[in-house]
Tab-separated table of C-alpha atoms and ligand atoms in Angstrom:
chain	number	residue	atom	x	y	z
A	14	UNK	CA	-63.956	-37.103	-39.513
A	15	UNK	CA	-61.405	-35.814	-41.392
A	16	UNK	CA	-59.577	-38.131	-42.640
A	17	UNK	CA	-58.419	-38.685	-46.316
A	18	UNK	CA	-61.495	-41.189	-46.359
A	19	UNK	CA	-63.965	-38.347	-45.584
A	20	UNK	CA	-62.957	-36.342	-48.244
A	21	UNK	CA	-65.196	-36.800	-51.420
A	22	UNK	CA	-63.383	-37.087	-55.081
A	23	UNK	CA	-60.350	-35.528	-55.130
A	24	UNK	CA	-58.783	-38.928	-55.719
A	25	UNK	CA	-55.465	-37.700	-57.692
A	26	UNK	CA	-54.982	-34.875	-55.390
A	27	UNK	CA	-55.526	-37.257	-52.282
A	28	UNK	CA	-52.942	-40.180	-54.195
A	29	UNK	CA	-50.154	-37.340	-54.938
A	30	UNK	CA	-50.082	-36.166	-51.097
A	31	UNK	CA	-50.232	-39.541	-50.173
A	32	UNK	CA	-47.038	-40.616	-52.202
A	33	UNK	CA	-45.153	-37.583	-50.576
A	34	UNK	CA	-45.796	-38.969	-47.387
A	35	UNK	CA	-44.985	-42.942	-48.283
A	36	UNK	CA	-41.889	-41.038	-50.276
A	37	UNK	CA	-40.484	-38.978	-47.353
A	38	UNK	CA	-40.681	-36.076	-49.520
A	39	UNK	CA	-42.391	-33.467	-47.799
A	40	UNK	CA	-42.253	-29.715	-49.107
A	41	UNK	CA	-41.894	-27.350	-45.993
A	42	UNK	CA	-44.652	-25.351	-47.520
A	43	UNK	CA	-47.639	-25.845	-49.080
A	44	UNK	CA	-50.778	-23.633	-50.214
A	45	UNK	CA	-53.847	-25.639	-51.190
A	46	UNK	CA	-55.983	-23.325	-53.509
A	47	UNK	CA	-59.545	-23.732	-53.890
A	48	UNK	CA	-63.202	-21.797	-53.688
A	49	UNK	CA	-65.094	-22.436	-51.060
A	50	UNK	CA	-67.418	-25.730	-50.779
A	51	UNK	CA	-64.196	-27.687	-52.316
A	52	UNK	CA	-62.664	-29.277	-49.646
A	53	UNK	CA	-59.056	-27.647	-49.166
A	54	UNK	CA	-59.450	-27.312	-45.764
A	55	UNK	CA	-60.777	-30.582	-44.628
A	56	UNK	CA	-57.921	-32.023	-46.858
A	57	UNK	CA	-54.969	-29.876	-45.665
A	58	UNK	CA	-56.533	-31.478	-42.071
A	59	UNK	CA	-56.433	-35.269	-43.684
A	60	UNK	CA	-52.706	-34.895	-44.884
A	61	UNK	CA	-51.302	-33.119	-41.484
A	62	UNK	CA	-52.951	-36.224	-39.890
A	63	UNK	CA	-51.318	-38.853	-42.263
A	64	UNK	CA	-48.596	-37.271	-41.701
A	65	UNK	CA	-48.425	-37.182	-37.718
A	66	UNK	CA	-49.943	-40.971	-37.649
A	67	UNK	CA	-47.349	-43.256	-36.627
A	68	UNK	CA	-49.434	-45.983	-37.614
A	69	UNK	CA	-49.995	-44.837	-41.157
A	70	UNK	CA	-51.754	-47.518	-43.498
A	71	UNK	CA	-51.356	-47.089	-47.270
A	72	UNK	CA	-54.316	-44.844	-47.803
A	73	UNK	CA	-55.222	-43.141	-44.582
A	74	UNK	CA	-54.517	-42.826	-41.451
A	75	UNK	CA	-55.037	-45.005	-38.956
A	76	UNK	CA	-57.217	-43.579	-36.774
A	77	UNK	CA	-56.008	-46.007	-33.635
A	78	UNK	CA	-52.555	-44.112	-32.787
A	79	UNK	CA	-52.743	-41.459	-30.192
A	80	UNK	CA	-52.062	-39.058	-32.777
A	81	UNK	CA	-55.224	-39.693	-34.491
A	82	UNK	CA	-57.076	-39.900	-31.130
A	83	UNK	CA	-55.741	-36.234	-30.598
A	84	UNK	CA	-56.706	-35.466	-33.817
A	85	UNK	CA	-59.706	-36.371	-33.549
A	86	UNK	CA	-60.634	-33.922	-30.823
A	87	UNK	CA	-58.451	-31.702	-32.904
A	88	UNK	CA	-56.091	-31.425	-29.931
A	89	UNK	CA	-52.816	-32.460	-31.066
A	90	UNK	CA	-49.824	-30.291	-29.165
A	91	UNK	CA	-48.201	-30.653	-33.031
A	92	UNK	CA	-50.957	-29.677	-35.036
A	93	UNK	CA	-51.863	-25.727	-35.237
A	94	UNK	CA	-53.973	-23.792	-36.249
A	95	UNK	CA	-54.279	-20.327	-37.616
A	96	UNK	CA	-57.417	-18.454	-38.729
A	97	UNK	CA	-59.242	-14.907	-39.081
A	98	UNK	CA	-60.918	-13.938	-36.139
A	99	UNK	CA	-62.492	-10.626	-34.894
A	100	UNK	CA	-59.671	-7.587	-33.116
A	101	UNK	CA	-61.179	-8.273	-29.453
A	102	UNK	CA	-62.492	-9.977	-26.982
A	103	UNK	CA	-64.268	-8.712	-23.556
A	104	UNK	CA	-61.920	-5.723	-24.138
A	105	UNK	CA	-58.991	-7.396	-24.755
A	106	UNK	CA	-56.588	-8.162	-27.904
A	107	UNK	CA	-57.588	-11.263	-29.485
A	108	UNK	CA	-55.843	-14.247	-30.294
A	109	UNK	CA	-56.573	-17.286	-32.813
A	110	UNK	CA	-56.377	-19.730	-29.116
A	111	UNK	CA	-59.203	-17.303	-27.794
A	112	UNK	CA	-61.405	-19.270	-30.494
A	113	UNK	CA	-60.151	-22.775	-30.292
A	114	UNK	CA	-63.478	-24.712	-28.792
A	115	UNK	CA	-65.522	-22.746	-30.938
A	116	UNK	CA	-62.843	-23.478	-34.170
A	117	UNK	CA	-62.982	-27.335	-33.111
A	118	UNK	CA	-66.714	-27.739	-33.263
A	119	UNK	CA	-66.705	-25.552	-36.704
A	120	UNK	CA	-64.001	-27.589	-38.434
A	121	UNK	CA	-65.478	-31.162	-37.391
A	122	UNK	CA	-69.063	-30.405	-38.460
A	123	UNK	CA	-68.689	-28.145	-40.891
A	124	UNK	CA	-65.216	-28.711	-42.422
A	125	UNK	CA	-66.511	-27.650	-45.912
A	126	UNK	CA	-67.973	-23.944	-44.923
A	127	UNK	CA	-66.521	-20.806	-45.346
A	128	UNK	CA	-65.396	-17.494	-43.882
A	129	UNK	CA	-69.082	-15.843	-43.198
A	130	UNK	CA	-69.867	-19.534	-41.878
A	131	UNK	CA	-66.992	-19.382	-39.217
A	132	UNK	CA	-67.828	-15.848	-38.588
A	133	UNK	CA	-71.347	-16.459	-37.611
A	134	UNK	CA	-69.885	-19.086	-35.665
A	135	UNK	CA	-68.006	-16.721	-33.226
A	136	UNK	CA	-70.920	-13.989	-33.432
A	137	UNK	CA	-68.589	-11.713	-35.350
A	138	UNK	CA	-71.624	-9.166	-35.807
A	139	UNK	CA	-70.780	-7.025	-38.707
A	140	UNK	CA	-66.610	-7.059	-38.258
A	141	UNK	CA	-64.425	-8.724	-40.740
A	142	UNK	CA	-62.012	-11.823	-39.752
A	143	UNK	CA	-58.653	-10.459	-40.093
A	144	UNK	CA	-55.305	-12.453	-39.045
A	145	UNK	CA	-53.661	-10.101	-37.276
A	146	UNK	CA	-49.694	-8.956	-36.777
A	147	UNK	CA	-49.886	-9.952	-33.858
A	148	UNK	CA	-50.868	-13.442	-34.194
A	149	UNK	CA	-47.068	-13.881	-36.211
A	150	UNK	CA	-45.597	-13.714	-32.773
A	151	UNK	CA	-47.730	-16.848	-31.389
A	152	UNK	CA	-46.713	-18.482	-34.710
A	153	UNK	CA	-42.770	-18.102	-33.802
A	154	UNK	CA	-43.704	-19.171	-30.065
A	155	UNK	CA	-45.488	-22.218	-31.373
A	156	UNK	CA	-42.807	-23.508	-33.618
A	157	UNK	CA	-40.374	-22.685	-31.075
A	158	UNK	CA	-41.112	-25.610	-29.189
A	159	UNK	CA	-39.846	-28.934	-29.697
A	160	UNK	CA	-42.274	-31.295	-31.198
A	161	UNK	CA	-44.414	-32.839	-28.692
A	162	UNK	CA	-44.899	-36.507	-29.411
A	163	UNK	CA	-44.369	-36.095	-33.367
A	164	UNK	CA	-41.464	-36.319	-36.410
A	165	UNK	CA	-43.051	-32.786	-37.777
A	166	UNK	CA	-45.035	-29.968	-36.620
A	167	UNK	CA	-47.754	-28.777	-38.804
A	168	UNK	CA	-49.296	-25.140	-39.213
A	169	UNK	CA	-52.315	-24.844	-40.880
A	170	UNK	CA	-53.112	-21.134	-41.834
A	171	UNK	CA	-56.704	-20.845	-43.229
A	172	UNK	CA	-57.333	-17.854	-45.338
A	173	UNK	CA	-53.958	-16.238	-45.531
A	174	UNK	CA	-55.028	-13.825	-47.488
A	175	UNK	CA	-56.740	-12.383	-44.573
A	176	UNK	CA	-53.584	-11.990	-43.382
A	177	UNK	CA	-52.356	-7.785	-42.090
A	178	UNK	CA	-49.056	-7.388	-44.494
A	179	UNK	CA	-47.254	-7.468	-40.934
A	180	UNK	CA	-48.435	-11.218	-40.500
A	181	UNK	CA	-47.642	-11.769	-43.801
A	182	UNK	CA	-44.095	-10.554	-43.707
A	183	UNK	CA	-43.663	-12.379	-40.778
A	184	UNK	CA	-45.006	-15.704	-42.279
A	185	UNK	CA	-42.631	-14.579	-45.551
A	186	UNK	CA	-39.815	-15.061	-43.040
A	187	UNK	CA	-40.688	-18.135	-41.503
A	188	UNK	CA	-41.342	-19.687	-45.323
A	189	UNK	CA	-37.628	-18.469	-46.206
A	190	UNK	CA	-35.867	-20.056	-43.392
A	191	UNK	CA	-37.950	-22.453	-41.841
A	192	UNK	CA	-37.705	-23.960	-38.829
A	193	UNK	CA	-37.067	-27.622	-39.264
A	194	UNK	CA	-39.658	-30.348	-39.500
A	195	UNK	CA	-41.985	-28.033	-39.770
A	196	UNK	CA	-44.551	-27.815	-42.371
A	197	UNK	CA	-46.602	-25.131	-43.265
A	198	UNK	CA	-50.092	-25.457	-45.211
A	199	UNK	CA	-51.891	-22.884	-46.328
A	200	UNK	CA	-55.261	-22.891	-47.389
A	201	UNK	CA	-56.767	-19.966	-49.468
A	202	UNK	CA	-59.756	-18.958	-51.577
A	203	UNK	CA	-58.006	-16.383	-53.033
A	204	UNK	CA	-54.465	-17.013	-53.794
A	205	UNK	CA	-54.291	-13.852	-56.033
A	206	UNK	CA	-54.720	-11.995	-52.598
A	207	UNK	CA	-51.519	-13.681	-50.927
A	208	UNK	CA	-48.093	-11.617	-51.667
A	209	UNK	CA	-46.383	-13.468	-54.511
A	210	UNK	CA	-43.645	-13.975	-52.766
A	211	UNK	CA	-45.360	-16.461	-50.105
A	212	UNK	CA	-46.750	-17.814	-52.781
A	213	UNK	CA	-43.690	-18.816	-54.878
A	214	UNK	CA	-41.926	-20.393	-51.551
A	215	UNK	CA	-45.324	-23.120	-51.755
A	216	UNK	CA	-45.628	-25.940	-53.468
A	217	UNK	CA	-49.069	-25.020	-54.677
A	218	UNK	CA	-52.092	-27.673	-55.319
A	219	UNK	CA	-55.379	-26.606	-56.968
A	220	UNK	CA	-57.951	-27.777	-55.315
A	221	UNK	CA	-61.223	-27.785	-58.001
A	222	UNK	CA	-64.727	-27.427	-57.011
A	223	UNK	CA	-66.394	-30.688	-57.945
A	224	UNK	CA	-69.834	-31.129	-59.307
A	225	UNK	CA	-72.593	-33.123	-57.479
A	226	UNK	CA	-71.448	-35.614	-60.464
A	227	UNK	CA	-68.305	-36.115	-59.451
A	228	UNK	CA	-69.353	-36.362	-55.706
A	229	UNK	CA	-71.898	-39.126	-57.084
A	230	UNK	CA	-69.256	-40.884	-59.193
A	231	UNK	CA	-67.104	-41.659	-55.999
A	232	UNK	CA	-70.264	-42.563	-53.725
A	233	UNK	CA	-71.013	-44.900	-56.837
A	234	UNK	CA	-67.003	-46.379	-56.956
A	235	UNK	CA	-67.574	-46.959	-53.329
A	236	UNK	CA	-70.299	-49.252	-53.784
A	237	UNK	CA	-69.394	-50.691	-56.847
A	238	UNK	CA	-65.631	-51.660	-55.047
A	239	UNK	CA	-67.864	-53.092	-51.860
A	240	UNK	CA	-69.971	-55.529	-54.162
A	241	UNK	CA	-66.336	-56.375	-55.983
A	242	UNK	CA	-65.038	-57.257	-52.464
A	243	UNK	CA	-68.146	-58.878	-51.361
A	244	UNK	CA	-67.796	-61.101	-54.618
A	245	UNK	CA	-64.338	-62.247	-53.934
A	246	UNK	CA	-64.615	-63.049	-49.964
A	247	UNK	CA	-68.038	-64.827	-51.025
A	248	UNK	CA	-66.240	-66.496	-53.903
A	249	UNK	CA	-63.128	-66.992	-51.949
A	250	UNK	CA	-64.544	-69.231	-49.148
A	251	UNK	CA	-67.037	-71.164	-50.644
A	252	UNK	CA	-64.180	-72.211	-53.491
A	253	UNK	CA	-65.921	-70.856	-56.237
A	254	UNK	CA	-63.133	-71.070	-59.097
A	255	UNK	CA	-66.082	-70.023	-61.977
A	256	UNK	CA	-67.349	-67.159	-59.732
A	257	UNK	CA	-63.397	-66.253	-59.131
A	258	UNK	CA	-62.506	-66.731	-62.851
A	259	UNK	CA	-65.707	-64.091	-63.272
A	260	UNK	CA	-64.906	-61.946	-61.486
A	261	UNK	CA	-61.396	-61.684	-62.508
A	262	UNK	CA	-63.237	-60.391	-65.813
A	263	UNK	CA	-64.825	-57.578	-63.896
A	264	UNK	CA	-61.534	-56.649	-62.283
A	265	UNK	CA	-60.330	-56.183	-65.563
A	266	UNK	CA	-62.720	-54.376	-67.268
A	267	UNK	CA	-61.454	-51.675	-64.575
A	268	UNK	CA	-58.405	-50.306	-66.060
A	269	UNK	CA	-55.235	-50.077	-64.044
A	270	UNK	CA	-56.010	-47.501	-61.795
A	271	UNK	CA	-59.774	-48.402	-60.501
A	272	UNK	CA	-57.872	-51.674	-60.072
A	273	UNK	CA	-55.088	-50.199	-57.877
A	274	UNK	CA	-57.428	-48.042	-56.205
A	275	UNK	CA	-59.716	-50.844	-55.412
A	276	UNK	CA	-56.903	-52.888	-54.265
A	277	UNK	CA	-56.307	-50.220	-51.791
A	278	UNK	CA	-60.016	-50.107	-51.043
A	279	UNK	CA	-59.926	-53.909	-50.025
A	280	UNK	CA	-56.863	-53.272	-47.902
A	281	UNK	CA	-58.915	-50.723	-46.089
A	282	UNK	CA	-61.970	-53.145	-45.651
A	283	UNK	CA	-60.071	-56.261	-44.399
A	284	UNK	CA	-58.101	-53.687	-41.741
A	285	UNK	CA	-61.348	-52.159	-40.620
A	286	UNK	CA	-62.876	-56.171	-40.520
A	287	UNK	CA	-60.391	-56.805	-38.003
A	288	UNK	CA	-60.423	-53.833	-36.392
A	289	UNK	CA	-63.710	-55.148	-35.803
A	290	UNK	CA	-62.499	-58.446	-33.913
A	291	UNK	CA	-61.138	-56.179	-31.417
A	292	UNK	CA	-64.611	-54.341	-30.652
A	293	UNK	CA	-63.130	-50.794	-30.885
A	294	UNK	CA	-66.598	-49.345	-32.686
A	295	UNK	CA	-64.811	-45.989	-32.331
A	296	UNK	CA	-61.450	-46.941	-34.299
A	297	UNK	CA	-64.157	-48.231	-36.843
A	298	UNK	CA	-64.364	-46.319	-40.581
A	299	UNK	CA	-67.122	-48.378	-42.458
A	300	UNK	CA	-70.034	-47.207	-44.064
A	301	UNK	CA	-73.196	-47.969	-43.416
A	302	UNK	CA	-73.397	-51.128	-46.164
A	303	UNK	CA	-69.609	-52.231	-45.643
A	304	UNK	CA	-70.764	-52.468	-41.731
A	305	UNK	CA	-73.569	-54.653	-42.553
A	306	UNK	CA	-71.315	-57.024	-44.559
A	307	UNK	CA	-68.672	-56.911	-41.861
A	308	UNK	CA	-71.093	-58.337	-39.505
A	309	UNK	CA	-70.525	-61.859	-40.918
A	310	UNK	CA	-67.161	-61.536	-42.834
A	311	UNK	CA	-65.376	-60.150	-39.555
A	312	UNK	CA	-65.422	-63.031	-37.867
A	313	UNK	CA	-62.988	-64.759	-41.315
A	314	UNK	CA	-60.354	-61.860	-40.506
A	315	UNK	CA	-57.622	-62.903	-37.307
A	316	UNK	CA	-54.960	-62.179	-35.962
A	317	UNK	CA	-54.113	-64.973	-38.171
A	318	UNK	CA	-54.382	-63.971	-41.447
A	319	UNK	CA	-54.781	-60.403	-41.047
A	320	UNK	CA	-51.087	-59.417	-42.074
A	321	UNK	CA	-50.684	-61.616	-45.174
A	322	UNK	CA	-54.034	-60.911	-46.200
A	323	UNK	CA	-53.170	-57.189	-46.750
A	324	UNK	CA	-49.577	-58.322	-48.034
A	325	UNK	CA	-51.285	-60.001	-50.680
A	326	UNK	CA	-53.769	-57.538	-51.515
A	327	UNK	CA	-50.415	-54.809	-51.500
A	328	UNK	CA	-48.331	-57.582	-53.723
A	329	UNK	CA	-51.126	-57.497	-56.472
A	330	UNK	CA	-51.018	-53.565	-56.073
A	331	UNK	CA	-47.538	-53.520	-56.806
A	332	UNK	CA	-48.256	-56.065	-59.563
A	333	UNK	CA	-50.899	-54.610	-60.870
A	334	UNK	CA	-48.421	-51.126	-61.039
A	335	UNK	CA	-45.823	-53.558	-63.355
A	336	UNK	CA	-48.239	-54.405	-65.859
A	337	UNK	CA	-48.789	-58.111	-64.779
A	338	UNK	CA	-51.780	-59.483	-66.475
A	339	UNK	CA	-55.094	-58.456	-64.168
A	340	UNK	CA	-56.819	-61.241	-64.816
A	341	UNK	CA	-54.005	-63.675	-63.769
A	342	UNK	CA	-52.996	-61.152	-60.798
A	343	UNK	CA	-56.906	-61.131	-59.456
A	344	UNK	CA	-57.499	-65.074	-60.269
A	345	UNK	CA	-54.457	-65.499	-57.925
A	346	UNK	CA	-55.426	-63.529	-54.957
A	347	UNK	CA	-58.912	-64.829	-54.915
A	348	UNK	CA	-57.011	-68.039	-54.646
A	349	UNK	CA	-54.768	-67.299	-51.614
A	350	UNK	CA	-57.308	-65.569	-49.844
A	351	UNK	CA	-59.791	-68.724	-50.133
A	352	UNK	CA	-56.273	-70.276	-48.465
A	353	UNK	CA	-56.018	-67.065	-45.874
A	354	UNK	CA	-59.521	-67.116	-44.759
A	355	UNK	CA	-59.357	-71.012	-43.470
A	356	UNK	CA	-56.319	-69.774	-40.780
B	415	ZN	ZN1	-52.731	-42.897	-36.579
């Protein structure tokens, strides 16, 4: 869970904070705006992981480094967390760490709920989540330290506009001198509630509620770029130039970007194939149909071929980008791969 994968649609939004990482560009701040049930949460989560993976693949994380495997319990000394939570507990001041088990298990099965979600979640009774002043001092503490195991550390501050103005000024500090390698990403509902002055030091990203359509669409483009792939391994090792020459028509027919995007796709695939030689189940991303199809086609993917297989695939990506003929650029690669697949 929670990586970029996991995350339905948002496919521009997921590419642009993608490039920033490949790019080395990454804003100190950023505030991820959406309503609830869109995702900003669960994709502020996705990039801080891409970005802490030190064995980051082209479109995700991946999922094998022990960055990931922190992440993945959501336990990653670099990776923090702030969120609104009720003034006390068993007579005592609160404090966002007070709630982390509870935060864990809300944010890995429910990354897409909301406020009255997580405050049902930690019995909250009738009292509002609030981010209190006093949670600004942990902040400070936790950036103080030198980063663990990690290039950055990453803050992620859900709901800031549940923020007490003393958190906020705080926070309005940090933002206009910020400790370095540190990146901050806020996630808000509200954005129109957050002092403008946080706001301007963001680089801001809209994230839009998306339609059961649009969900659909990309569970759809998932499939259709699986029975693509299929086509091409299938075509690819039995030496099937007419099915090849085909299917090059289909590629196509896609327009430059499903063709990119697909490329990317089949980089995932044939990584997660041999993943699959190495019988690490839990290190394994497939769907449910991809994983029947990589019951057979693993055993084509080796230590081999596994490296120029996904150079190729990334040369016809950057190909592709150049405006070299599709049909030519997909003919090719089902050639080399029919080559690749006897190693
Ligand atoms: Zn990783």
């Amino acid at each position: 869970m929670l990586y970029f994968k996991d995350i339905k649609g948002h496919t521009d939004l997921r590419a642009r904070l993608i490039q920033s990482v490949q790019e080395g560009v990454i804003p100190h701040a950023r505030l991820l705006s959406g309503p609830e049930g869109a995702g900003a949460l669960p994709l502020a989560v996705a990039y801080a992981r891409y970005l802490l993976c030190t064995g980051r693949a082209a479109d995700d994380a991946c999922g094998a480094c022990p960055s990931c495997q922190k992440i993945n319990k959501l336990a990653h000394p670099d990776l923090h967390f702030v969120f609104p939570i009720i003034n006390k507990i068993s007579s005592r001041d609160a404090f966002c760490d007070d709630f982390l088990p509870e935060w864990r298990e809300f944010l890995m099965k429910t990354p897409n709920s909301n406020l009255s979600g997580w405050l049902e979640k930690i019995q909250a009774g009738n009292a509002q989540g609030t981010i209190y002043a006093r949670e600004s001092n942990e902040i400070v503490r936790k950036l103080n330290f030198k980063s663990y195991e990690s290039d950055y550390k990453v803050m992620i501050i859900w709901l800031p506009e549940k923020m007490q103005e003393a958190a906020a000024n705080k926070l309005l500090k940090l933002l206009e001198e910020p400790p370095d390698k540190t990146v901050f990403l806020l996630v808000a509902e509200e954005p129109d509630k957050i002092i403008t002055t946080i706001r301007s030091r963001c680089q801001q990203l809209i994230v839009p509620l998306l339609s059961d359509e649009n969900v659909r669409q990309s569970t759809d483009e998932t499939d259709m770029f699986l029975e693509l792939f299929k086509s091409i391994m299938r075509n690819s090792v039995s030496h099937n130039l007419r099915g090849m020459k085909a299917k090059s028509e289909d590629f196509h027919a896609l327009g430059r970007d499903k063709q990119k995007a697909f490329l990317a796709y089949a980089q995932r695939q044939v990584r997660e194939n041999f993943l699959n030689i190495l019988n690490q189940p839990q290190i394994n991303y497939m769907n449910e149909n991809e994983a029947d199809f990589a019951v057979k086609f693993h055993t084509f993917v080796n230590e081999r071929n596994v490296f120029d297989f996904v150079g190729e695939l990334e040369l016809a990506e950057r190909h592709i980008e150049s405006n070299v003929n599709a049909k030519m650029v997909f003919f090719d690669l089902s050639m080399k791969i029919a080559v690749l697949l006897k190693r």
